[in-house]
Amino acid sequence: MMALIEELFPVCRSITGNGLRHTLNIIQRYVPLVIHEVPSGTDVLDWTVPLEWNIRDAYIARGDDGARVVDFRNTNLHVVQYSQPVDAVMSLAELRPHLHTLPDHPDWIPYRTSYYAENWGFCLAHRDLLSLRDEPYHVLIDSDLAPGHLSYGELLIPGQTDRTVLFSCHICHPSLANDNLSGIAVATMLARHVQCMPHRYSYRFLFIPGTIGSLAWLARHENAIGCISHGLVLSCLGDAGEITYKQSRRGNAEIDRIVTHVLRHDRPSYQIRPFTPYGYDERQYCSPGFNLPVGRLTRTPNGEYPEYHSSADDLSLIRPEGLAHSLSVLKQIVDVIEGDAVFRSRNPKGEPQLGRRGLYGTIGGQRVVPADQMAILWVLNLADGAHSLLDMAERSGLSFAAIHRAAKALIDTGLLDSVSDEGE
Amino acid sequence: MMALIEELFPVCRSITGNGLRHTLNIIQRYVPLVIHEVPSGTDVLDWTVPLEWNIRDAYIARGDDGARVVDFRNTNLHVVQYSQPVDAVMSLAELRPHLHTLPDHPDWIPYRTSYYAENWGFCLAHRDLLSLRDEPYHVLIDSDLAPGHLSYGELLIPGQTDRTVLFSCHICHPSLANDNLSGIAVATMLARHVQCMPHRYSYRFLFIPGTIGSLAWLARHENAIGCISHGLVLSCLGDAGEITYKQSRRGNAEIDRIVTHVLRHDRPSYQIRPFTPYGYDERQYCSPGFNLPVGRLTRTPNGEYPEYHSSADDLSLIRPEGLAHSLSVLKQIVDVIEGDAVFRSRNPKGEPQLGRRGLYGTIGGQRVVPADQMAILWVLNLADGAHSLLDMAERSGLSFAAIHRAAKALIDTGLLDSVSDEGE
Amino acid sequence: MMALIEELFPVCRSITGNGLRHTLNIIQRYVPLVIHEVPSGTDVLDWTVPLEWNIRDAYIARGDDGARVVDFRNTNLHVVQYSQPVDAVMSLAELRPHLHTLPDHPDWIPYRTSYYAENWGFCLAHRDLLSLRDEPYHVLIDSDLAPGHLSYGELLIPGQTDRTVLFSCHICHPSLANDNLSGIAVATMLARHVQCMPHRYSYRFLFIPGTIGSLAWLARHENAIGCISHGLVLSCLGDAGEITYKQSRRGNAEIDRIVTHVLRHDRPSYQIRPFTPYGYDERQYCSPGFNLPVGRLTRTPNGEYPEYHSSADDLSLIRPEGLAHSLSVLKQIVDVIEGDAVFRSRNPKGEPQLGRRGLYGTIGGQRVVPADQMAILWVLNLADGAHSLLDMAERSGLSFAAIHRAAKALIDTGLLDSVSDEGE
């Protein structure tokens, strides 16, 4: 995952343009993404796909010697995204309203955008701003805004049913590592994992520009949305913080229960938060007209680590073990999604005699009952056709994995009937 | 409010009689009360309107020199309310069972009543009781109990619908300030406020003698009770304590949620208590046959401040800022009652594009979202025709006022449809 | 109760056999149990009644001098229950797999069983095991396993309805005092108490071997099970620990609420635990095909006191005051079961006038309302045909006994109508 992140880091991405396409092409080397192109001007719900933005160069140069004091070639964060082309000489006073800095972090360059309002600007370290003398500057932004396309990538992995699990990550941020690239890397590797495992559900992985990308996808798939049984937005999955899960708008969706259960049994420290209508693309998936069962998995959430949306969100912020742990949690979530089902005991009246089936110790009177035997007793007690395995795991306090193993042992000895092999 | 309380303080009120009428006449100078008179002997539910009680003078005088040792002219608390006429000379031993004191507060005179059992008595400071010598006393109570009327005042302020908000306060206590007069003063000023504001609901303000007054009103309005959507009993609203809200018997009535919400956003310190079948007229409004959505707002509740029902509940106990804060809380409650409504977003699928409507900042990437923008996002997200503005305020943690402002901004830009203009 | 426990202690009980019959005969001297005999080989649900086991003698003797190093005549715990007959000379190495000890408690003899797997074995103090030399031993178990019967005792105390309260205790443990005999003694005395009191419900007291006994009873009474309104499994009721209540599988059954209420008002310290599918016969009563409203009352639960299932669970562990308190709690539970009912006020609109019915003090204005008057107000306020007396006790925070007394006073003055005399 680190290799993918490192390769993607320097690319100048935005919500449209060639950097975005290049990003998708790199991901395609790992998983067989389909790349979709939506023309500028297309209406998507209440929005319109904007003009395509591409940029070749940009700088602020001293008027006297032409030395670049701000240079796009150093980092693409220097330019406000969607800046219109500029080629002018102006005083510092004229230039000043177009300069963005972070006074509290004078060495960091902020990340700023102006997708839907005509504007242009530069982002720079506050320390560098203070060192600018009052003299004429040559300001150049060699960009163009022209009819083109919005690009996004989609990977559909069909399952036994068209009931679908959605994973969505945004791919529109330029040289930002945790916010953007960590989500892309984890989603890519999760997709490879799902491709290799037996699965009942269909899976859709979306690699999309934030907001306008999810809106475009939703607008084009309104009829397929009813198939989405569970979903997660993935971002900020590589830092050193613990996992934070943000619930779906429903709050009690199956995905909310599943993630909570997995986190509770994974590590002592994690956070579960209620839905709020701000953040990443869960804002769109959970808008009232869709209200999809889509939560969001991050480590430290957007806006809550100091480096957020600045040049300090670079490769040094990413911990390989953070990425690996995030992927491990997602695999466990997929295991519960795939493994959950409802059973009915064939011997609901009294306990079945487990001893003669080899599922119970033969010498009685012991003080403590082994955990795997407790799991078997719980499954038998709750296998009434009304409790799913996840219900049993929650009620017993045992892990889903332990309950799942017990259910398999009971199926093998013919003590359980499947009520549904679809988990719902 | 202080002027009204000071004017009302010396009047000898009881559950019937001329002091009660005089009290209503004074309130009439502030708001156009209608005064109703219910004849003695009228059956009201399980009770009967008692004889009217009036008193002119009362004392205990030493037999030898005629000096008054207890004198009604000093404070009307000296006589047990509804005392029958007495004119007799008796020993201290004969007199003693008719004397009421507060041994734990030897300087205070208690307030005692005997409305529904024939009796007479005097209340006095325990210190004065101890100083009485064993000698003959001339005991006089110049009262009469005769067929007359129960008086109460009612102010109906019609609204756009006959759905009604009820405010009820008792007016039967004689020279007691917090328990009685503070509620009257706050209710009077709240009524003036409601008269001057646009309002959908109808409002009924009741100024009634405790228990028998609310019973009489309920008996005479059984058919109108279904119109009562929200109600509050008001009392003890002038002391230095924090606000205490006592829930309606239902516990989850709209008024319970409204008051809880207002208090949570008003000051850090307040109390919410469940209903109990003791206290003021909420006992009657919340009896099982009516079960009205009527809670009770006080500062320190009845019986929980030491001066309660004694001569120490005098004007010095009243804090003008306590009265003002109580009135402010009630105005906020009325604002929520009036402002709550259900809306449906016209763009429920995905977020509507707020930027082009001037409701969203144009430079993206900022770390923190302003509070008024969060309110707009919350309203849009929950405007699904199933959530009221109060629901949104509760779920978002924002104040009703902030949510209400956001809803107005969204209505102004045509993004919301009203589902109901009646708030229920 | 101590006398009964002392008499029962030495008897060699198992899940079948003459020791079990002897135990039932002793209990019959206190209450008129009917003893049922179920033949070996009878199918009961998923199980089969096993052969009857009887044992006369057992020992391990030194090969050289015949001295008994383990002797059944010292304590019947020395033999693994349901050991097959053995008469052989063998080395310590051959014998070792058949020897059971408690290394952590080297002076205690464990209690072990092998009901459903052919085996034999001895239990002994770990200290004694360590002292055995490596020499030939004569091993004898003079037992037989032969077609016979499973015995259990049942006492049916008919009430006014066939709605039934079930009390069940196991009687299959040999010389163990708290786990087994305490439950038997308390159940026996509770049965005598119920016989002597007026009661609406029918009561069934079961004295049964664990697991196979409850399965046999359930198999034979499948049609009567619908009549069981409340039930409790009784065990471990004599130790010094506080009461622990284990809820029924339903978790919110009436019995769960009743026991919780009684414990809350009985002593400050007690535990309420959710159902788990391990423990005593609640495992069978609460299996999904029956799902009976049966909880379990113990003091320290099975497995949670060190002496559990060992020779240290002897008469010294039993506290007479523990037994007495357990019985007292059960009597209170029966009082709630019998006393609970639903009433409707005849004067639901407003409070009825209590003063003229002698239920209210005549001098008004007091600061504090007496507890019995509060109970009367609560009952009147909640007597709407929807609240049971237990509901009222829970909501008011008053004890069921106080609410019950208030209801009786109100019935006596004609203020309440009974909605149901059956409590449900």
PDB file of N, CA, C and O in Angstrom, chain A residues 301-346:
ATOM      1  N   PRO A 301     -10.460  11.570  12.135  1.00  0.00           N
ATOM      2  CA  PRO A 301     -11.357  12.119  11.110  1.00  0.00           C
ATOM      3  C   PRO A 301     -10.850  13.439  10.515  1.00  0.00           C
ATOM      4  O   PRO A 301     -10.009  14.131  11.102  1.00  0.00           O
ATOM      5  N   ASN A 302     -11.424  13.771   9.367  1.00  0.00           N
ATOM      6  CA  ASN A 302     -11.159  15.042   8.683  1.00  0.00           C
ATOM      7  C   ASN A 302     -11.247  16.215   9.653  1.00  0.00           C
ATOM      8  O   ASN A 302     -12.174  16.315  10.447  1.00  0.00           O
ATOM      9  N   GLY A 303     -10.275  17.083   9.571  1.00  0.00           N
ATOM     10  CA  GLY A 303     -10.323  18.307  10.364  1.00  0.00           C
ATOM     11  C   GLY A 303      -9.858  18.140  11.782  1.00  0.00           C
ATOM     12  O   GLY A 303      -9.751  19.116  12.521  1.00  0.00           O
ATOM     13  N   GLU A 304      -9.584  16.899  12.218  1.00  0.00           N
ATOM     14  CA  GLU A 304      -9.234  16.699  13.631  1.00  0.00           C
ATOM     15  C   GLU A 304      -7.754  16.419  13.840  1.00  0.00           C
ATOM     16  O   GLU A 304      -7.329  16.223  14.972  1.00  0.00           O
ATOM     17  N   TYR A 305      -6.957  16.359  12.778  1.00  0.00           N
ATOM     18  CA  TYR A 305      -5.498  16.305  12.974  1.00  0.00           C
ATOM     19  C   TYR A 305      -4.928  17.601  12.399  1.00  0.00           C
ATOM     20  O   TYR A 305      -5.454  18.143  11.422  1.00  0.00           O
ATOM     21  N   PRO A 306      -3.905  18.124  13.029  1.00  0.00           N
ATOM     22  CA  PRO A 306      -3.449  19.481  12.649  1.00  0.00           C
ATOM     23  C   PRO A 306      -3.000  19.565  11.196  1.00  0.00           C
ATOM     24  O   PRO A 306      -3.161  20.615  10.563  1.00  0.00           O
ATOM     25  N   GLU A 307      -2.451  18.476  10.643  1.00  0.00           N
ATOM     26  CA  GLU A 307      -1.899  18.523   9.293  1.00  0.00           C
ATOM     27  C   GLU A 307      -2.982  18.507   8.216  1.00  0.00           C
ATOM     28  O   GLU A 307      -2.676  18.658   7.020  1.00  0.00           O
ATOM     29  N   TYR A 308      -4.233  18.284   8.615  1.00  0.00           N
ATOM     30  CA  TYR A 308      -5.358  18.172   7.675  1.00  0.00           C
ATOM     31  C   TYR A 308      -5.380  19.322   6.669  1.00  0.00           C
ATOM     32  O   TYR A 308      -5.232  20.481   7.031  1.00  0.00           O
ATOM     33  N   HIS A 309      -5.550  18.992   5.393  1.00  0.00           N
ATOM     34  CA  HIS A 309      -5.656  19.980   4.317  1.00  0.00           C
ATOM     35  C   HIS A 309      -4.489  20.964   4.316  1.00  0.00           C
ATOM     36  O   HIS A 309      -4.679  22.179   4.184  1.00  0.00           O
ATOM     37  N   SER A 310      -3.297  20.404   4.474  1.00  0.00           N
ATOM     38  CA  SER A 310      -2.091  21.228   4.352  1.00  0.00           C
ATOM     39  C   SER A 310      -0.962  20.355   3.829  1.00  0.00           C
ATOM     40  O   SER A 310      -1.074  19.118   3.793  1.00  0.00           O
ATOM     41  N   SER A 311       0.128  21.022   3.458  1.00  0.00           N
ATOM     42  CA  SER A 311       1.288  20.304   2.943  1.00  0.00           C
ATOM     43  C   SER A 311       1.886  19.356   3.970  1.00  0.00           C
ATOM     44  O   SER A 311       2.685  18.483   3.628  1.00  0.00           O
ATOM     45  N   ALA A 312       1.477  19.487   5.239  1.00  0.00           N
ATOM     46  CA  ALA A 312       2.009  18.572   6.256  1.00  0.00           C
ATOM     47  C   ALA A 312       1.308  17.214   6.229  1.00  0.00           C
ATOM     48  O   ALA A 312       1.770  16.270   6.871  1.00  0.00           O
ATOM     49  N   ASP A 313       0.190  17.112   5.515  1.00  0.00           N
ATOM     50  CA  ASP A 313      -0.431  15.792   5.325  1.00  0.00           C
ATOM     51  C   ASP A 313       0.329  15.101   4.194  1.00  0.00           C
ATOM     52  O   ASP A 313      -0.188  14.893   3.096  1.00  0.00           O
ATOM     53  N   ASP A 314       1.579  14.772   4.493  1.00  0.00           N
ATOM     54  CA  ASP A 314       2.427  14.178   3.460  1.00  0.00           C
ATOM     55  C   ASP A 314       2.746  12.727   3.819  1.00  0.00           C
ATOM     56  O   ASP A 314       2.159  12.162   4.739  1.00  0.00           O
ATOM     57  N   LEU A 315       3.677  12.140   3.098  1.00  0.00           N
ATOM     58  CA  LEU A 315       3.943  10.709   3.281  1.00  0.00           C
ATOM     59  C   LEU A 315       4.405  10.379   4.692  1.00  0.00           C
ATOM     60  O   LEU A 315       4.186   9.261   5.172  1.00  0.00           O
ATOM     61  N   SER A 316       5.012  11.354   5.380  1.00  0.00           N
ATOM     62  CA  SER A 316       5.510  11.056   6.727  1.00  0.00           C
ATOM     63  C   SER A 316       4.376  10.832   7.720  1.00  0.00           C
ATOM     64  O   SER A 316       4.586  10.311   8.816  1.00  0.00           O
ATOM     65  N   LEU A 317       3.174  11.244   7.357  1.00  0.00           N
ATOM     66  CA  LEU A 317       2.037  11.051   8.272  1.00  0.00           C
ATOM     67  C   LEU A 317       1.500   9.613   8.223  1.00  0.00           C
ATOM     68  O   LEU A 317       0.759   9.187   9.118  1.00  0.00           O
ATOM     69  N   ILE A 318       1.842   8.904   7.175  1.00  0.00           N
ATOM     70  CA  ILE A 318       1.278   7.564   6.966  1.00  0.00           C
ATOM     71  C   ILE A 318       2.117   6.513   7.692  1.00  0.00           C
ATOM     72  O   ILE A 318       3.333   6.455   7.524  1.00  0.00           O
ATOM     73  N   ARG A 319       1.428   5.677   8.487  1.00  0.00           N
ATOM     74  CA  ARG A 319       2.090   4.562   9.157  1.00  0.00           C
ATOM     75  C   ARG A 319       1.674   3.267   8.472  1.00  0.00           C
ATOM     76  O   ARG A 319       0.460   2.983   8.414  1.00  0.00           O
ATOM     77  N   PRO A 320       2.638   2.497   7.988  1.00  0.00           N
ATOM     78  CA  PRO A 320       2.264   1.224   7.358  1.00  0.00           C
ATOM     79  C   PRO A 320       1.383   0.365   8.268  1.00  0.00           C
ATOM     80  O   PRO A 320       0.431  -0.268   7.812  1.00  0.00           O
ATOM     81  N   GLU A 321       1.672   0.359   9.576  1.00  0.00           N
ATOM     82  CA  GLU A 321       0.859  -0.479  10.480  1.00  0.00           C
ATOM     83  C   GLU A 321      -0.558   0.085  10.632  1.00  0.00           C
ATOM     84  O   GLU A 321      -1.504  -0.657  10.880  1.00  0.00           O
ATOM     85  N   GLY A 322      -0.704   1.414  10.455  1.00  0.00           N
ATOM     86  CA  GLY A 322      -2.045   2.006  10.454  1.00  0.00           C
ATOM     87  C   GLY A 322      -2.841   1.528   9.248  1.00  0.00           C
ATOM     88  O   GLY A 322      -4.003   1.121   9.353  1.00  0.00           O
ATOM     89  N   LEU A 323      -2.217   1.559   8.081  1.00  0.00           N
ATOM     90  CA  LEU A 323      -2.869   1.048   6.872  1.00  0.00           C
ATOM     91  C   LEU A 323      -3.246  -0.426   7.042  1.00  0.00           C
ATOM     92  O   LEU A 323      -4.361  -0.843   6.722  1.00  0.00           O
ATOM     93  N   ALA A 324      -2.297  -1.213   7.568  1.00  0.00           N
ATOM     94  CA  ALA A 324      -2.533  -2.653   7.696  1.00  0.00           C
ATOM     95  C   ALA A 324      -3.682  -2.919   8.664  1.00  0.00           C
ATOM     96  O   ALA A 324      -4.534  -3.783   8.422  1.00  0.00           O
ATOM     97  N   HIS A 325      -3.714  -2.170   9.762  1.00  0.00           N
ATOM     98  CA  HIS A 325      -4.796  -2.370  10.733  1.00  0.00           C
ATOM     99  C   HIS A 325      -6.149  -1.972  10.141  1.00  0.00           C
ATOM    100  O   HIS A 325      -7.161  -2.653  10.326  1.00  0.00           O
ATOM    101  N   SER A 326      -6.155  -0.869   9.394  1.00  0.00           N
ATOM    102  CA  SER A 326      -7.410  -0.444   8.761  1.00  0.00           C
ATOM    103  C   SER A 326      -7.916  -1.536   7.816  1.00  0.00           C
ATOM    104  O   SER A 326      -9.116  -1.872   7.801  1.00  0.00           O
ATOM    105  N   LEU A 327      -7.004  -2.104   7.039  1.00  0.00           N
ATOM    106  CA  LEU A 327      -7.408  -3.163   6.110  1.00  0.00           C
ATOM    107  C   LEU A 327      -7.908  -4.386   6.865  1.00  0.00           C
ATOM    108  O   LEU A 327      -8.918  -5.004   6.482  1.00  0.00           O
ATOM    109  N   SER A 328      -7.241  -4.714   7.977  1.00  0.00           N
ATOM    110  CA  SER A 328      -7.661  -5.871   8.770  1.00  0.00           C
ATOM    111  C   SER A 328      -9.074  -5.673   9.319  1.00  0.00           C
ATOM    112  O   SER A 328      -9.901  -6.594   9.316  1.00  0.00           O
ATOM    113  N   VAL A 329      -9.378  -4.463   9.788  1.00  0.00           N
ATOM    114  CA  VAL A 329     -10.729  -4.186  10.303  1.00  0.00           C
ATOM    115  C   VAL A 329     -11.749  -4.337   9.174  1.00  0.00           C
ATOM    116  O   VAL A 329     -12.823  -4.927   9.353  1.00  0.00           O
ATOM    117  N   LEU A 330     -11.417  -3.846   7.993  1.00  0.00           N
ATOM    118  CA  LEU A 330     -12.353  -3.942   6.878  1.00  0.00           C
ATOM    119  C   LEU A 330     -12.579  -5.397   6.467  1.00  0.00           C
ATOM    120  O   LEU A 330     -13.701  -5.782   6.115  1.00  0.00           O
ATOM    121  N   LYS A 331     -11.523  -6.212   6.504  1.00  0.00           N
ATOM    122  CA  LYS A 331     -11.706  -7.636   6.187  1.00  0.00           C
ATOM    123  C   LYS A 331     -12.637  -8.301   7.205  1.00  0.00           C
ATOM    124  O   LYS A 331     -13.477  -9.128   6.846  1.00  0.00           O
ATOM    125  N   GLN A 332     -12.482  -7.930   8.470  1.00  0.00           N
ATOM    126  CA  GLN A 332     -13.384  -8.492   9.484  1.00  0.00           C
ATOM    127  C   GLN A 332     -14.826  -8.048   9.242  1.00  0.00           C
ATOM    128  O   GLN A 332     -15.774  -8.815   9.446  1.00  0.00           O
ATOM    129  N   ILE A 333     -14.994  -6.799   8.826  1.00  0.00           N
ATOM    130  CA  ILE A 333     -16.342  -6.300   8.533  1.00  0.00           C
ATOM    131  C   ILE A 333     -16.944  -7.114   7.379  1.00  0.00           C
ATOM    132  O   ILE A 333     -18.106  -7.539   7.438  1.00  0.00           O
ATOM    133  N   VAL A 334     -16.138  -7.348   6.354  1.00  0.00           N
ATOM    134  CA  VAL A 334     -16.618  -8.160   5.227  1.00  0.00           C
ATOM    135  C   VAL A 334     -16.957  -9.576   5.694  1.00  0.00           C
ATOM    136  O   VAL A 334     -17.963 -10.161   5.264  1.00  0.00           O
ATOM    137  N   ASP A 335     -16.144 -10.127   6.597  1.00  0.00           N
ATOM    138  CA  ASP A 335     -16.437 -11.467   7.118  1.00  0.00           C
ATOM    139  C   ASP A 335     -17.808 -11.519   7.802  1.00  0.00           C
ATOM    140  O   ASP A 335     -18.540 -12.492   7.657  1.00  0.00           O
ATOM    141  N   VAL A 336     -18.135 -10.484   8.571  1.00  0.00           N
ATOM    142  CA  VAL A 336     -19.443 -10.490   9.243  1.00  0.00           C
ATOM    143  C   VAL A 336     -20.551 -10.326   8.208  1.00  0.00           C
ATOM    144  O   VAL A 336     -21.562 -11.034   8.243  1.00  0.00           O
ATOM    145  N   ILE A 337     -20.362  -9.406   7.265  1.00  0.00           N
ATOM    146  CA  ILE A 337     -21.377  -9.209   6.226  1.00  0.00           C
ATOM    147  C   ILE A 337     -21.650 -10.530   5.510  1.00  0.00           C
ATOM    148  O   ILE A 337     -22.807 -10.918   5.297  1.00  0.00           O
ATOM    149  N   GLU A 338     -20.577 -11.222   5.163  1.00  0.00           N
ATOM    150  CA  GLU A 338     -20.734 -12.466   4.412  1.00  0.00           C
ATOM    151  C   GLU A 338     -21.252 -13.611   5.276  1.00  0.00           C
ATOM    152  O   GLU A 338     -21.991 -14.472   4.806  1.00  0.00           O
ATOM    153  N   GLY A 339     -20.833 -13.633   6.536  1.00  0.00           N
ATOM    154  CA  GLY A 339     -21.121 -14.796   7.372  1.00  0.00           C
ATOM    155  C   GLY A 339     -22.443 -14.733   8.107  1.00  0.00           C
ATOM    156  O   GLY A 339     -22.939 -15.755   8.588  1.00  0.00           O
ATOM    157  N   ASP A 340     -23.024 -13.567   8.217  1.00  0.00           N
ATOM    158  CA  ASP A 340     -24.221 -13.453   9.046  1.00  0.00           C
ATOM    159  C   ASP A 340     -25.393 -14.180   8.390  1.00  0.00           C
ATOM    160  O   ASP A 340     -25.563 -14.135   7.172  1.00  0.00           O
ATOM    161  N   ALA A 341     -26.161 -14.869   9.185  1.00  0.00           N
ATOM    162  CA  ALA A 341     -27.310 -15.620   8.671  1.00  0.00           C
ATOM    163  C   ALA A 341     -28.211 -15.971   9.841  1.00  0.00           C
ATOM    164  O   ALA A 341     -27.836 -15.783  11.001  1.00  0.00           O
ATOM    165  N   VAL A 342     -29.392 -16.450   9.509  1.00  0.00           N
ATOM    166  CA  VAL A 342     -30.380 -16.816  10.527  1.00  0.00           C
ATOM    167  C   VAL A 342     -30.588 -18.322  10.474  1.00  0.00           C
ATOM    168  O   VAL A 342     -30.738 -18.892   9.391  1.00  0.00           O
ATOM    169  N   PHE A 343     -30.583 -18.960  11.634  1.00  0.00           N
ATOM    170  CA  PHE A 343     -30.755 -20.412  11.705  1.00  0.00           C
ATOM    171  C   PHE A 343     -31.883 -20.768  12.669  1.00  0.00           C
ATOM    172  O   PHE A 343     -32.281 -19.955  13.494  1.00  0.00           O
ATOM    173  N   ARG A 344     -32.324 -22.000  12.514  1.00  0.00           N
ATOM    174  CA  ARG A 344     -33.331 -22.515  13.442  1.00  0.00           C
ATOM    175  C   ARG A 344     -32.838 -23.868  13.943  1.00  0.00           C
ATOM    176  O   ARG A 344     -32.411 -24.709  13.152  1.00  0.00           O
ATOM    177  N   SER A 345     -32.892 -24.041  15.252  1.00  0.00           N
ATOM    178  CA  SER A 345     -32.473 -25.312  15.835  1.00  0.00           C
ATOM    179  C   SER A 345     -33.450 -26.404  15.440  1.00  0.00           C
ATOM    180  O   SER A 345     -34.666 -26.194  15.442  1.00  0.00           O
ATOM    181  N   ARG A 346     -32.936 -27.574  15.138  1.00  0.00           N
ATOM    182  CA  ARG A 346     -33.833 -28.710  14.874  1.00  0.00           C
ATOM    183  C   ARG A 346     -34.336 -29.329  16.173  1.00  0.00           C
ATOM    184  O   ARG A 346     -35.225 -30.166  16.140  1.00  0.00           O
TER     185      ARG A 346
END
